[in-house]
Amino acid sequence: MLKKIVMMTAVLVLAGKLSMAQNLSFGPTVGVNFADLHGLKNTSLKPGLVAGGFFNYSIKLPSE
């Protein structure tokens, strides 16, 4: 248990340092999807939930 707490603390500190030096963004993605098959008999619109996340990291190169 203590190992997990130490690792999570290290990850959070490292993420904070990286976000100050670089361009770092992450977050959730949530939405609704509507699916429909055309050309088949007895098809109807089917809604569904879309959930996930994104992570974007870019390095700022020194200007010349």
CSV table of C-alpha atoms in Angstrom, one decimal:
chain,number,residue,atom,x,y,z
A,1,MET,CA,0.0,0.0,0.0
A,2,LEU,CA,2.8,2.4,0.9
A,3,LYS,CA,4.5,1.6,-2.4
A,4,LYS,CA,1.4,2.6,-4.4
A,5,ILE,CA,1.1,5.9,-2.5
A,6,VAL,CA,4.8,6.7,-3.1
A,7,MET,CA,4.5,5.8,-6.8
A,8,MET,CA,1.3,8.0,-7.3
A,9,THR,CA,3.0,10.9,-5.6
A,10,ALA,CA,6.0,10.6,-7.8
A,11,VAL,CA,3.8,10.4,-10.9
A,12,LEU,CA,1.9,13.5,-9.9
A,13,VAL,CA,5.1,15.5,-9.1
A,14,LEU,CA,6.6,14.4,-12.4
A,15,ALA,CA,3.5,15.4,-14.3
A,16,GLY,CA,3.5,18.8,-12.7
A,17,LYS,CA,7.2,19.3,-13.7
A,18,LEU,CA,6.5,18.2,-17.3
A,19,SER,CA,3.5,20.4,-17.7
A,20,MET,CA,5.5,23.5,-16.7
A,21,ALA,CA,8.4,22.7,-19.1
A,22,GLN,CA,6.3,21.4,-22.0
A,23,ASN,CA,2.8,21.6,-23.5
A,24,LEU,CA,0.9,18.8,-21.8
A,25,SER,CA,-2.9,18.3,-21.8
A,26,PHE,CA,-5.2,15.4,-20.9
A,27,GLY,CA,-8.8,14.8,-20.0
A,28,PRO,CA,-12.0,12.9,-20.5
A,29,THR,CA,-14.0,12.5,-23.7
A,30,VAL,CA,-17.7,11.7,-23.3
A,31,GLY,CA,-20.5,11.7,-25.9
A,32,VAL,CA,-23.4,10.0,-27.6
A,33,ASN,CA,-23.2,7.9,-30.8
A,34,PHE,CA,-26.2,7.2,-33.1
A,35,ALA,CA,-25.9,4.2,-35.4
A,36,ASP,CA,-28.3,3.3,-38.3
A,37,LEU,CA,-28.0,0.7,-41.0
A,38,HIS,CA,-29.3,1.8,-44.4
A,39,GLY,CA,-30.6,-0.7,-47.0
A,40,LEU,CA,-31.7,-3.4,-44.6
A,41,LYS,CA,-35.3,-4.0,-43.5
A,42,ASN,CA,-36.4,-3.5,-39.9
A,43,THR,CA,-33.5,-1.4,-38.8
A,44,SER,CA,-33.8,1.5,-36.4
A,45,LEU,CA,-31.7,4.2,-34.9
A,46,LYS,CA,-29.6,2.8,-32.0
A,47,PRO,CA,-28.1,5.3,-29.5
A,48,GLY,CA,-24.9,4.4,-27.6
A,49,LEU,CA,-22.5,6.0,-25.1
A,50,VAL,CA,-19.0,6.9,-26.0
A,51,ALA,CA,-16.4,7.4,-23.2
A,52,GLY,CA,-12.7,7.6,-23.2
A,53,GLY,CA,-9.8,10.0,-22.7
A,54,PHE,CA,-7.1,11.9,-24.5
A,55,PHE,CA,-3.5,12.7,-23.8
A,56,ASN,CA,-1.5,15.4,-25.8
A,57,TYR,CA,2.2,16.0,-25.3
A,58,SER,CA,4.3,18.3,-27.4
A,59,ILE,CA,7.9,19.5,-27.1
A,60,LYS,CA,8.6,23.2,-27.5
A,61,LEU,CA,11.7,23.6,-29.6
A,62,PRO,CA,14.0,26.5,-29.0
A,63,SER,CA,13.6,29.3,-31.6
A,64,GLU,CA,16.5,30.0,-33.8
